[in-house]
Amino acid sequence: MGLFSKFTAKLSSRSHAKRSRQATQMHHSHRSEYLLNEDTPFDVTEAFRNLKAALSVSVPKKDGGVVIMTTSAYPEDGKTTVTANLALMFALSDAKVVLVDADIRKGRVAKYFKRKSAPGLSDYLSGQNTLDEVVHQSHLNENLSYITCGTHSPKPYELLESDEMKNLLKDLRSKYDYVIIDTPPVLILSDALAIAPETDGVVLVCRHLVSYISDIERALNTLKFAKSNVLGVVINDYKQPKQGKFYGGYKKYYYYNYNYSYGSTDPTHTDDDVEESTKDTANDTAKGTTDAK
């Protein structure tokens, strides 16, 4: 049992290192800031409508507004796009909403509204600006307001954990029906954990055929350890399997899920890759057994 635990931990560390490298490489790639509009395909709009409905039931309104936080395991999972559109969808249903960019290091909410990041959240928390100066009205919907991440700070965690942040959330609860907070990836930075206990619920965003199940499990365990109320996982960028290739797709996903249970597997692996990975696994296990003796 101890050997198996060491082996899975080894695989998990490999997964973490590989995903970190992938995120770094993808960080400079072209990204678009996509918000729902009249040209958005029906199925996409309907997916966000269903997400909004599910969250409304999961966290019923009470005295004051509802605070929902989103995060992901790693960067490039589409978290900010999901968060911004979720806030917009709530606003379209006549709820008064404020979207807060709590990714003080590399926040991107400002790009969705064609605005500069500063002044924003960090400037308010550090006492440089008033709340009225950092809350902006969206041109997309009169019910939607937003707060950008603000000026880069050397101590973002301390700002998010401060009494000023707790008081801000109380203030926003009294003014809005929903407070939607976008936070950094939970397996990269601890910033999200400073806010999670102060929220009514947390949503984890992952990316289809990109996020590893082992990483999702680690992210969920991290959030639960921080006493977060995890509402669920959103699978972003889901790709429907091609018709006529059901059996082949089933076989691939069978291995895909099987290997995930052991810690880390690239979801784009072919069956040949999986077979090779299985051989490596057997060799590593055998080696570990020999060493244990």
PDB file of C-alpha atoms in Angstrom:
ATOM      1  CA  MET A   1       0.000   0.000   0.000  1.00  0.00           C
ATOM      2  CA  GLY A   2       2.823   2.368   0.875  1.00  0.00           C
ATOM      3  CA  LEU A   3       4.576   1.538  -2.398  1.00  0.00           C
ATOM      4  CA  PHE A   4       1.406   2.194  -4.385  1.00  0.00           C
ATOM      5  CA  SER A   5       0.974   5.568  -2.642  1.00  0.00           C
ATOM      6  CA  LYS A   6       4.544   6.545  -3.496  1.00  0.00           C
ATOM      7  CA  PHE A   7       4.021   5.466  -7.085  1.00  0.00           C
ATOM      8  CA  THR A   8       0.804   7.468  -7.547  1.00  0.00           C
ATOM      9  CA  ALA A   9       2.418  10.485  -5.887  1.00  0.00           C
ATOM     10  CA  LYS A  10       5.266  10.219  -8.379  1.00  0.00           C
ATOM     11  CA  LEU A  11       2.817  10.170 -11.282  1.00  0.00           C
ATOM     12  CA  SER A  12       0.904  13.116  -9.798  1.00  0.00           C
ATOM     13  CA  SER A  13       4.079  15.191  -9.554  1.00  0.00           C
ATOM     14  CA  ARG A  14       4.858  14.395 -13.182  1.00  0.00           C
ATOM     15  CA  SER A  15       1.357  15.508 -14.134  1.00  0.00           C
ATOM     16  CA  HIS A  16       1.772  18.770 -12.214  1.00  0.00           C
ATOM     17  CA  ALA A  17       5.101  19.552 -13.855  1.00  0.00           C
ATOM     18  CA  LYS A  18       3.811  18.723 -17.336  1.00  0.00           C
ATOM     19  CA  ARG A  19       0.640  20.772 -16.951  1.00  0.00           C
ATOM     20  CA  SER A  20       2.673  23.706 -15.637  1.00  0.00           C
ATOM     21  CA  ARG A  21       4.898  23.568 -18.712  1.00  0.00           C
ATOM     22  CA  GLN A  22       1.882  23.339 -21.017  1.00  0.00           C
ATOM     23  CA  ALA A  23       0.226  26.319 -19.328  1.00  0.00           C
ATOM     24  CA  THR A  24       3.399  28.379 -19.676  1.00  0.00           C
ATOM     25  CA  GLN A  25       3.674  27.520 -23.364  1.00  0.00           C
ATOM     26  CA  MET A  26       0.006  28.315 -23.989  1.00  0.00           C
ATOM     27  CA  HIS A  27       0.087  31.564 -22.027  1.00  0.00           C
ATOM     28  CA  HIS A  28       1.515  33.478 -24.974  1.00  0.00           C
ATOM     29  CA  SER A  29      -0.849  31.919 -27.491  1.00  0.00           C
ATOM     30  CA  HIS A  30      -3.678  33.858 -29.080  1.00  0.00           C
ATOM     31  CA  ARG A  31      -6.721  34.099 -26.814  1.00  0.00           C
ATOM     32  CA  SER A  32     -10.000  35.823 -27.485  1.00  0.00           C
ATOM     33  CA  GLU A  33     -12.276  37.369 -24.867  1.00  0.00           C
ATOM     34  CA  TYR A  34     -15.671  35.956 -25.767  1.00  0.00           C
ATOM     35  CA  LEU A  35     -18.958  37.244 -24.323  1.00  0.00           C
ATOM     36  CA  LEU A  36     -22.442  36.052 -25.190  1.00  0.00           C
ATOM     37  CA  ASN A  37     -24.238  38.069 -27.874  1.00  0.00           C
ATOM     38  CA  GLU A  38     -26.968  37.736 -30.490  1.00  0.00           C
ATOM     39  CA  ASP A  39     -24.620  35.775 -32.776  1.00  0.00           C
ATOM     40  CA  THR A  40     -23.717  33.192 -30.151  1.00  0.00           C
ATOM     41  CA  PRO A  41     -24.833  29.655 -31.149  1.00  0.00           C
ATOM     42  CA  PHE A  42     -27.979  28.529 -29.390  1.00  0.00           C
ATOM     43  CA  ASP A  43     -26.365  25.525 -27.704  1.00  0.00           C
ATOM     44  CA  VAL A  44     -23.666  27.710 -26.137  1.00  0.00           C
ATOM     45  CA  THR A  45     -26.186  30.205 -24.787  1.00  0.00           C
ATOM     46  CA  GLU A  46     -28.367  27.369 -23.530  1.00  0.00           C
ATOM     47  CA  ALA A  47     -25.401  25.783 -21.744  1.00  0.00           C
ATOM     48  CA  PHE A  48     -24.782  28.986 -19.774  1.00  0.00           C
ATOM     49  CA  ARG A  49     -28.502  29.319 -19.078  1.00  0.00           C
ATOM     50  CA  ASN A  50     -28.529  25.789 -17.646  1.00  0.00           C
ATOM     51  CA  LEU A  51     -25.434  26.554 -15.569  1.00  0.00           C
ATOM     52  CA  LYS A  52     -27.072  29.668 -14.161  1.00  0.00           C
ATOM     53  CA  ALA A  53     -30.245  27.719 -13.333  1.00  0.00           C
ATOM     54  CA  ALA A  54     -28.274  24.954 -11.614  1.00  0.00           C
ATOM     55  CA  LEU A  55     -26.364  27.436  -9.462  1.00  0.00           C
ATOM     56  CA  SER A  56     -29.549  29.316  -8.591  1.00  0.00           C
ATOM     57  CA  VAL A  57     -30.996  26.105  -7.170  1.00  0.00           C
ATOM     58  CA  SER A  58     -27.742  25.060  -5.478  1.00  0.00           C
ATOM     59  CA  VAL A  59     -27.359  28.378  -3.656  1.00  0.00           C
ATOM     60  CA  PRO A  60     -30.833  29.826  -3.018  1.00  0.00           C
ATOM     61  CA  LYS A  61     -31.007  33.545  -2.336  1.00  0.00           C
ATOM     62  CA  LYS A  62     -31.242  34.654   1.273  1.00  0.00           C
ATOM     63  CA  ASP A  63     -30.764  37.909   3.134  1.00  0.00           C
ATOM     64  CA  GLY A  64     -28.235  39.803   1.045  1.00  0.00           C
ATOM     65  CA  GLY A  65     -26.644  38.717  -2.204  1.00  0.00           C
ATOM     66  CA  VAL A  66     -25.107  35.366  -3.094  1.00  0.00           C
ATOM     67  CA  VAL A  67     -21.323  35.153  -3.517  1.00  0.00           C
ATOM     68  CA  ILE A  68     -20.052  32.556  -5.996  1.00  0.00           C
ATOM     69  CA  MET A  69     -16.362  31.993  -6.684  1.00  0.00           C
ATOM     70  CA  THR A  70     -14.863  30.274  -9.728  1.00  0.00           C
ATOM     71  CA  THR A  71     -11.426  28.737 -10.065  1.00  0.00           C
ATOM     72  CA  SER A  72      -9.607  26.058 -12.066  1.00  0.00           C
ATOM     73  CA  ALA A  73      -6.800  23.598 -11.492  1.00  0.00           C
ATOM     74  CA  TYR A  74      -4.451  25.215 -14.004  1.00  0.00           C
ATOM     75  CA  PRO A  75      -4.374  28.213 -16.388  1.00  0.00           C
ATOM     76  CA  GLU A  76      -5.857  28.066 -19.889  1.00  0.00           C
ATOM     77  CA  ASP A  77      -8.936  26.079 -18.847  1.00  0.00           C
ATOM     78  CA  GLY A  78     -11.283  28.869 -19.965  1.00  0.00           C
ATOM     79  CA  LYS A  79     -12.182  29.868 -16.410  1.00  0.00           C
ATOM     80  CA  THR A  80     -12.482  33.633 -16.976  1.00  0.00           C
ATOM     81  CA  THR A  81     -14.614  33.162 -20.096  1.00  0.00           C
ATOM     82  CA  VAL A  82     -16.996  30.916 -18.166  1.00  0.00           C
ATOM     83  CA  THR A  83     -17.056  33.329 -15.219  1.00  0.00           C
ATOM     84  CA  ALA A  84     -17.707  36.467 -17.257  1.00  0.00           C
ATOM     85  CA  ASN A  85     -20.495  34.824 -19.244  1.00  0.00           C
ATOM     86  CA  LEU A  86     -22.052  33.365 -16.112  1.00  0.00           C
ATOM     87  CA  ALA A  87     -22.203  36.859 -14.618  1.00  0.00           C
ATOM     88  CA  LEU A  88     -23.730  38.183 -17.847  1.00  0.00           C
ATOM     89  CA  MET A  89     -26.323  35.399 -17.894  1.00  0.00           C
ATOM     90  CA  PHE A  90     -27.415  36.244 -14.348  1.00  0.00           C
ATOM     91  CA  ALA A  91     -27.691  39.907 -15.400  1.00  0.00           C
ATOM     92  CA  LEU A  92     -29.827  38.962 -18.405  1.00  0.00           C
ATOM     93  CA  SER A  93     -32.315  37.374 -15.990  1.00  0.00           C
ATOM     94  CA  ASP A  94     -32.831  40.784 -14.335  1.00  0.00           C
ATOM     95  CA  ALA A  95     -30.611  40.054 -11.345  1.00  0.00           C
ATOM     96  CA  LYS A  96     -28.247  42.783 -10.199  1.00  0.00           C
ATOM     97  CA  VAL A  97     -24.748  41.370 -10.610  1.00  0.00           C
ATOM     98  CA  VAL A  98     -21.158  42.438  -9.983  1.00  0.00           C
ATOM     99  CA  LEU A  99     -18.232  40.540 -11.498  1.00  0.00           C
ATOM    100  CA  VAL A 100     -15.032  40.777  -9.421  1.00  0.00           C
ATOM    101  CA  ASP A 101     -11.595  39.971 -10.842  1.00  0.00           C
ATOM    102  CA  ALA A 102      -9.651  38.613  -7.861  1.00  0.00           C
ATOM    103  CA  ASP A 103      -6.735  37.408  -9.993  1.00  0.00           C
ATOM    104  CA  ILE A 104      -4.573  40.344  -8.953  1.00  0.00           C
ATOM    105  CA  ARG A 105      -1.479  38.857 -10.585  1.00  0.00           C
ATOM    106  CA  LYS A 106      -2.792  38.231 -14.115  1.00  0.00           C
ATOM    107  CA  GLY A 107      -6.470  39.185 -14.202  1.00  0.00           C
ATOM    108  CA  ARG A 108      -8.168  39.336 -17.606  1.00  0.00           C
ATOM    109  CA  VAL A 109     -11.695  40.533 -16.858  1.00  0.00           C
ATOM    110  CA  ALA A 110     -10.810  44.041 -18.051  1.00  0.00           C
ATOM    111  CA  LYS A 111     -10.101  42.702 -21.557  1.00  0.00           C
ATOM    112  CA  TYR A 112     -13.673  41.429 -21.877  1.00  0.00           C
ATOM    113  CA  PHE A 113     -14.982  44.959 -21.376  1.00  0.00           C
ATOM    114  CA  LYS A 114     -12.213  46.746 -23.323  1.00  0.00           C
ATOM    115  CA  ARG A 115     -10.933  48.532 -20.273  1.00  0.00           C
ATOM    116  CA  LYS A 116      -7.648  49.012 -18.397  1.00  0.00           C
ATOM    117  CA  SER A 117      -7.066  46.838 -15.347  1.00  0.00           C
ATOM    118  CA  ALA A 118      -6.315  49.738 -12.996  1.00  0.00           C
ATOM    119  CA  PRO A 119      -7.745  51.117 -10.871  1.00  0.00           C
ATOM    120  CA  GLY A 120      -9.350  47.961  -9.600  1.00  0.00           C
ATOM    121  CA  LEU A 121      -9.628  45.533  -6.708  1.00  0.00           C
ATOM    122  CA  SER A 122      -6.042  45.781  -5.464  1.00  0.00           C
ATOM    123  CA  ASP A 123      -6.195  49.591  -5.526  1.00  0.00           C
ATOM    124  CA  TYR A 124      -9.351  49.557  -3.415  1.00  0.00           C
ATOM    125  CA  LEU A 125      -8.024  47.003  -0.918  1.00  0.00           C
ATOM    126  CA  SER A 126      -4.798  48.978  -0.477  1.00  0.00           C
ATOM    127  CA  GLY A 127      -6.725  52.206   0.127  1.00  0.00           C
ATOM    128  CA  GLN A 128      -5.678  53.938  -3.093  1.00  0.00           C
ATOM    129  CA  ASN A 129      -9.200  54.261  -4.525  1.00  0.00           C
ATOM    130  CA  THR A 130     -12.790  54.314  -3.309  1.00  0.00           C
ATOM    131  CA  LEU A 131     -15.334  51.645  -4.176  1.00  0.00           C
ATOM    132  CA  ASP A 132     -17.180  54.010  -6.514  1.00  0.00           C
ATOM    133  CA  GLU A 133     -13.937  54.545  -8.420  1.00  0.00           C
ATOM    134  CA  VAL A 134     -13.328  50.850  -9.074  1.00  0.00           C
ATOM    135  CA  VAL A 135     -16.874  49.629  -9.804  1.00  0.00           C
ATOM    136  CA  HIS A 136     -17.681  50.034 -13.516  1.00  0.00           C
ATOM    137  CA  GLN A 137     -20.979  49.744 -15.315  1.00  0.00           C
ATOM    138  CA  SER A 138     -21.053  47.283 -18.207  1.00  0.00           C
ATOM    139  CA  HIS A 139     -22.184  48.579 -21.600  1.00  0.00           C
ATOM    140  CA  LEU A 140     -23.644  45.142 -22.349  1.00  0.00           C
ATOM    141  CA  ASN A 141     -26.351  45.141 -19.701  1.00  0.00           C
ATOM    142  CA  GLU A 142     -27.508  47.689 -17.170  1.00  0.00           C
ATOM    143  CA  ASN A 143     -27.722  45.002 -14.465  1.00  0.00           C
ATOM    144  CA  LEU A 144     -24.052  44.043 -14.805  1.00  0.00           C
ATOM    145  CA  SER A 145     -21.185  45.844 -13.078  1.00  0.00           C
ATOM    146  CA  TYR A 146     -17.579  44.729 -12.735  1.00  0.00           C
ATOM    147  CA  ILE A 147     -14.384  45.351 -10.780  1.00  0.00           C
ATOM    148  CA  THR A 148     -11.092  44.759 -12.572  1.00  0.00           C
ATOM    149  CA  CYS A 149      -8.019  43.252 -10.882  1.00  0.00           C
ATOM    150  CA  GLY A 150      -6.231  46.575 -10.418  1.00  0.00           C
ATOM    151  CA  THR A 151      -2.547  47.409 -10.105  1.00  0.00           C
ATOM    152  CA  HIS A 152      -0.120  44.527  -9.662  1.00  0.00           C
ATOM    153  CA  SER A 153       0.677  43.925  -6.001  1.00  0.00           C
ATOM    154  CA  PRO A 154       3.640  42.021  -4.503  1.00  0.00           C
ATOM    155  CA  LYS A 155       1.329  40.560  -1.838  1.00  0.00           C
ATOM    156  CA  PRO A 156      -1.955  39.541  -3.493  1.00  0.00           C
ATOM    157  CA  TYR A 157      -2.752  36.779  -0.995  1.00  0.00           C
ATOM    158  CA  GLU A 158      -2.477  39.175   1.924  1.00  0.00           C
ATOM    159  CA  LEU A 159      -4.826  41.620   0.196  1.00  0.00           C
ATOM    160  CA  LEU A 160      -7.416  38.926  -0.498  1.00  0.00           C
ATOM    161  CA  GLU A 161      -7.196  37.603   3.053  1.00  0.00           C
ATOM    162  CA  SER A 162      -7.489  41.058   4.629  1.00  0.00           C
ATOM    163  CA  ASP A 163     -10.373  42.487   6.625  1.00  0.00           C
ATOM    164  CA  GLU A 164     -10.834  45.001   3.795  1.00  0.00           C
ATOM    165  CA  MET A 165     -11.708  42.135   1.445  1.00  0.00           C
ATOM    166  CA  LYS A 166     -14.144  40.613   3.918  1.00  0.00           C
ATOM    167  CA  ASN A 167     -15.798  44.009   4.415  1.00  0.00           C
ATOM    168  CA  LEU A 168     -15.941  44.521   0.649  1.00  0.00           C
ATOM    169  CA  LEU A 169     -17.817  41.256   0.170  1.00  0.00           C
ATOM    170  CA  LYS A 170     -20.299  42.244   2.877  1.00  0.00           C
ATOM    171  CA  ASP A 171     -20.809  45.588   1.161  1.00  0.00           C
ATOM    172  CA  LEU A 172     -21.285  43.981  -2.253  1.00  0.00           C
ATOM    173  CA  ARG A 173     -23.760  41.473  -0.792  1.00  0.00           C
ATOM    174  CA  SER A 174     -25.923  44.358   0.379  1.00  0.00           C
ATOM    175  CA  LYS A 175     -25.923  46.012  -3.063  1.00  0.00           C
ATOM    176  CA  TYR A 176     -26.116  43.115  -5.530  1.00  0.00           C
ATOM    177  CA  ASP A 177     -28.115  39.928  -5.963  1.00  0.00           C
ATOM    178  CA  TYR A 178     -25.040  38.024  -7.135  1.00  0.00           C
ATOM    179  CA  VAL A 179     -21.333  38.598  -6.595  1.00  0.00           C
ATOM    180  CA  ILE A 180     -19.326  36.477  -9.053  1.00  0.00           C
ATOM    181  CA  ILE A 181     -15.599  36.258  -8.274  1.00  0.00           C
ATOM    182  CA  ASP A 182     -12.937  35.081 -10.722  1.00  0.00           C
ATOM    183  CA  THR A 183      -9.841  33.719  -8.932  1.00  0.00           C
ATOM    184  CA  PRO A 184      -6.453  32.261  -9.980  1.00  0.00           C
ATOM    185  CA  PRO A 185      -5.919  28.510 -10.575  1.00  0.00           C
ATOM    186  CA  VAL A 186      -5.969  26.726  -7.244  1.00  0.00           C
ATOM    187  CA  LEU A 187      -3.106  24.300  -7.972  1.00  0.00           C
ATOM    188  CA  ILE A 188      -0.765  27.102  -9.052  1.00  0.00           C
ATOM    189  CA  LEU A 189      -1.488  29.766  -6.426  1.00  0.00           C
ATOM    190  CA  SER A 190      -3.081  29.860  -2.977  1.00  0.00           C
ATOM    191  CA  ASP A 191      -4.899  33.169  -3.615  1.00  0.00           C
ATOM    192  CA  ALA A 192      -8.289  31.527  -4.209  1.00  0.00           C
ATOM    193  CA  LEU A 193      -8.120  29.811  -0.821  1.00  0.00           C
ATOM    194  CA  ALA A 194      -8.068  33.205   0.897  1.00  0.00           C
ATOM    195  CA  ILE A 195     -11.524  34.001  -0.517  1.00  0.00           C
ATOM    196  CA  ALA A 196     -13.219  30.593  -0.714  1.00  0.00           C
ATOM    197  CA  PRO A 197     -14.379  30.414   2.947  1.00  0.00           C
ATOM    198  CA  GLU A 198     -16.113  33.785   2.576  1.00  0.00           C
ATOM    199  CA  THR A 199     -18.231  32.645  -0.374  1.00  0.00           C
ATOM    200  CA  ASP A 200     -21.505  30.744  -0.594  1.00  0.00           C
ATOM    201  CA  GLY A 201     -20.128  28.323  -3.150  1.00  0.00           C
ATOM    202  CA  VAL A 202     -17.219  27.481  -5.444  1.00  0.00           C
ATOM    203  CA  VAL A 203     -17.310  26.286  -9.045  1.00  0.00           C
ATOM    204  CA  LEU A 204     -14.306  24.470 -10.530  1.00  0.00           C
ATOM    205  CA  VAL A 205     -13.789  24.929 -14.277  1.00  0.00           C
ATOM    206  CA  CYS A 206     -11.922  22.291 -16.283  1.00  0.00           C
ATOM    207  CA  ARG A 207     -11.285  21.850 -20.004  1.00  0.00           C
ATOM    208  CA  HIS A 208     -12.417  18.845 -21.994  1.00  0.00           C
ATOM    209  CA  LEU A 209      -9.498  16.632 -23.127  1.00  0.00           C
ATOM    210  CA  VAL A 210      -7.034  19.017 -21.471  1.00  0.00           C
ATOM    211  CA  SER A 211      -7.648  18.817 -17.723  1.00  0.00           C
ATOM    212  CA  TYR A 212      -6.458  15.629 -16.018  1.00  0.00           C
ATOM    213  CA  ILE A 213      -8.861  13.871 -13.695  1.00  0.00           C
ATOM    214  CA  SER A 214      -6.061  13.548 -11.150  1.00  0.00           C
ATOM    215  CA  ASP A 215      -5.630  17.328 -11.214  1.00  0.00           C
ATOM    216  CA  ILE A 216      -9.362  17.898 -10.839  1.00  0.00           C
ATOM    217  CA  GLU A 217      -9.393  15.590  -7.818  1.00  0.00           C
ATOM    218  CA  ARG A 218      -6.443  17.424  -6.272  1.00  0.00           C
ATOM    219  CA  ALA A 219      -8.127  20.785  -6.862  1.00  0.00           C
ATOM    220  CA  LEU A 220     -11.383  19.580  -5.281  1.00  0.00           C
ATOM    221  CA  ASN A 221      -9.534  18.159  -2.289  1.00  0.00           C
ATOM    222  CA  THR A 222      -7.650  21.432  -1.870  1.00  0.00           C
ATOM    223  CA  LEU A 223     -10.880  23.417  -1.905  1.00  0.00           C
ATOM    224  CA  LYS A 224     -12.588  21.067   0.529  1.00  0.00           C
ATOM    225  CA  PHE A 225      -9.586  21.253   2.857  1.00  0.00           C
ATOM    226  CA  ALA A 226     -10.080  25.039   2.867  1.00  0.00           C
ATOM    227  CA  LYS A 227     -13.695  24.430   4.000  1.00  0.00           C
ATOM    228  CA  SER A 228     -15.157  25.573   0.688  1.00  0.00           C
ATOM    229  CA  ASN A 229     -18.690  24.740  -0.372  1.00  0.00           C
ATOM    230  CA  VAL A 230     -17.907  23.126  -3.741  1.00  0.00           C
ATOM    231  CA  LEU A 231     -20.988  23.388  -5.951  1.00  0.00           C
ATOM    232  CA  GLY A 232     -19.651  21.359  -8.848  1.00  0.00           C
ATOM    233  CA  VAL A 233     -17.361  21.121 -11.867  1.00  0.00           C
ATOM    234  CA  VAL A 234     -17.965  22.822 -15.220  1.00  0.00           C
ATOM    235  CA  ILE A 235     -16.539  21.034 -18.265  1.00  0.00           C
ATOM    236  CA  ASN A 236     -15.525  23.758 -20.700  1.00  0.00           C
ATOM    237  CA  ASP A 237     -14.943  23.401 -24.460  1.00  0.00           C
ATOM    238  CA  TYR A 238     -16.664  20.020 -24.672  1.00  0.00           C
ATOM    239  CA  LYS A 239     -16.223  18.353 -28.060  1.00  0.00           C
ATOM    240  CA  GLN A 240     -18.920  15.943 -29.204  1.00  0.00           C
ATOM    241  CA  PRO A 241     -17.479  12.611 -30.450  1.00  0.00           C
ATOM    242  CA  LYS A 242     -17.766  12.164 -34.221  1.00  0.00           C
ATOM    243  CA  GLN A 243     -20.604   9.929 -35.360  1.00  0.00           C
ATOM    244  CA  GLY A 244     -19.626   6.629 -36.911  1.00  0.00           C
ATOM    245  CA  LYS A 245     -16.609   6.217 -34.618  1.00  0.00           C
ATOM    246  CA  PHE A 246     -18.404   5.264 -31.459  1.00  0.00           C
ATOM    247  CA  TYR A 247     -16.510   2.030 -30.803  1.00  0.00           C
ATOM    248  CA  GLY A 248     -13.104   3.602 -31.344  1.00  0.00           C
ATOM    249  CA  GLY A 249     -14.060   6.565 -29.200  1.00  0.00           C
ATOM    250  CA  TYR A 250     -15.325   4.269 -26.467  1.00  0.00           C
ATOM    251  CA  LYS A 251     -12.055   2.334 -26.455  1.00  0.00           C
ATOM    252  CA  LYS A 252     -10.009   5.504 -26.227  1.00  0.00           C
ATOM    253  CA  TYR A 253     -12.066   6.915 -23.376  1.00  0.00           C
ATOM    254  CA  TYR A 254     -11.956   3.605 -21.546  1.00  0.00           C
ATOM    255  CA  TYR A 255      -8.184   3.826 -21.350  1.00  0.00           C
ATOM    256  CA  TYR A 256      -8.382   7.543 -20.744  1.00  0.00           C
ATOM    257  CA  ASN A 257     -10.446   7.026 -17.597  1.00  0.00           C
ATOM    258  CA  TYR A 258      -8.501   3.938 -16.506  1.00  0.00           C
ATOM    259  CA  ASN A 259      -5.175   5.736 -16.574  1.00  0.00           C
ATOM    260  CA  TYR A 260      -6.566   8.788 -14.826  1.00  0.00           C
ATOM    261  CA  SER A 261      -7.334   6.629 -11.854  1.00  0.00           C
ATOM    262  CA  TYR A 262      -3.603   6.083 -11.523  1.00  0.00           C
ATOM    263  CA  GLY A 263      -2.606   9.707 -11.339  1.00  0.00           C
ATOM    264  CA  SER A 264      -1.799  11.276 -14.703  1.00  0.00           C
ATOM    265  CA  THR A 265      -2.296  10.571 -18.373  1.00  0.00           C
ATOM    266  CA  ASP A 266      -2.308  12.871 -21.341  1.00  0.00           C
ATOM    267  CA  PRO A 267      -5.936  12.867 -22.609  1.00  0.00           C
ATOM    268  CA  THR A 268      -4.681  13.154 -26.202  1.00  0.00           C
ATOM    269  CA  HIS A 269      -2.749   9.874 -26.000  1.00  0.00           C
ATOM    270  CA  THR A 270      -3.489   7.298 -28.666  1.00  0.00           C
ATOM    271  CA  ASP A 271      -4.087   3.652 -27.856  1.00  0.00           C
ATOM    272  CA  ASP A 272      -0.444   2.945 -28.738  1.00  0.00           C
ATOM    273  CA  ASP A 273       0.617   5.612 -26.234  1.00  0.00           C
ATOM    274  CA  VAL A 274      -1.561   4.016 -23.582  1.00  0.00           C
ATOM    275  CA  GLU A 275      -0.054   0.594 -24.240  1.00  0.00           C
ATOM    276  CA  GLU A 276       3.451   2.049 -23.912  1.00  0.00           C
ATOM    277  CA  SER A 277       2.429   3.884 -20.749  1.00  0.00           C
ATOM    278  CA  THR A 278       1.132   0.621 -19.295  1.00  0.00           C
ATOM    279  CA  LYS A 279       4.503  -1.009 -19.956  1.00  0.00           C
ATOM    280  CA  ASP A 280       6.292   1.876 -18.240  1.00  0.00           C
ATOM    281  CA  THR A 281       3.931   1.584 -15.301  1.00  0.00           C
ATOM    282  CA  ALA A 282       4.682  -2.121 -14.913  1.00  0.00           C
ATOM    283  CA  ASN A 283       8.418  -1.498 -15.132  1.00  0.00           C
ATOM    284  CA  ASP A 284       8.285   1.311 -12.562  1.00  0.00           C
ATOM    285  CA  THR A 285       6.212  -0.813 -10.205  1.00  0.00           C
ATOM    286  CA  ALA A 286       8.553  -3.766 -10.547  1.00  0.00           C
ATOM    287  CA  LYS A 287      11.530  -1.513  -9.913  1.00  0.00           C
ATOM    288  CA  GLY A 288       9.854  -0.058  -6.841  1.00  0.00           C
ATOM    289  CA  THR A 289       9.147  -3.539  -5.484  1.00  0.00           C
ATOM    290  CA  THR A 290      12.771  -4.505  -5.952  1.00  0.00           C
ATOM    291  CA  ASP A 291      13.947  -1.365  -4.210  1.00  0.00           C
ATOM    292  CA  ALA A 292      11.532  -1.997  -1.350  1.00  0.00           C
ATOM    293  CA  LYS A 293      13.087  -5.399  -0.792  1.00  0.00           C
TER     294      LYS A 293
END
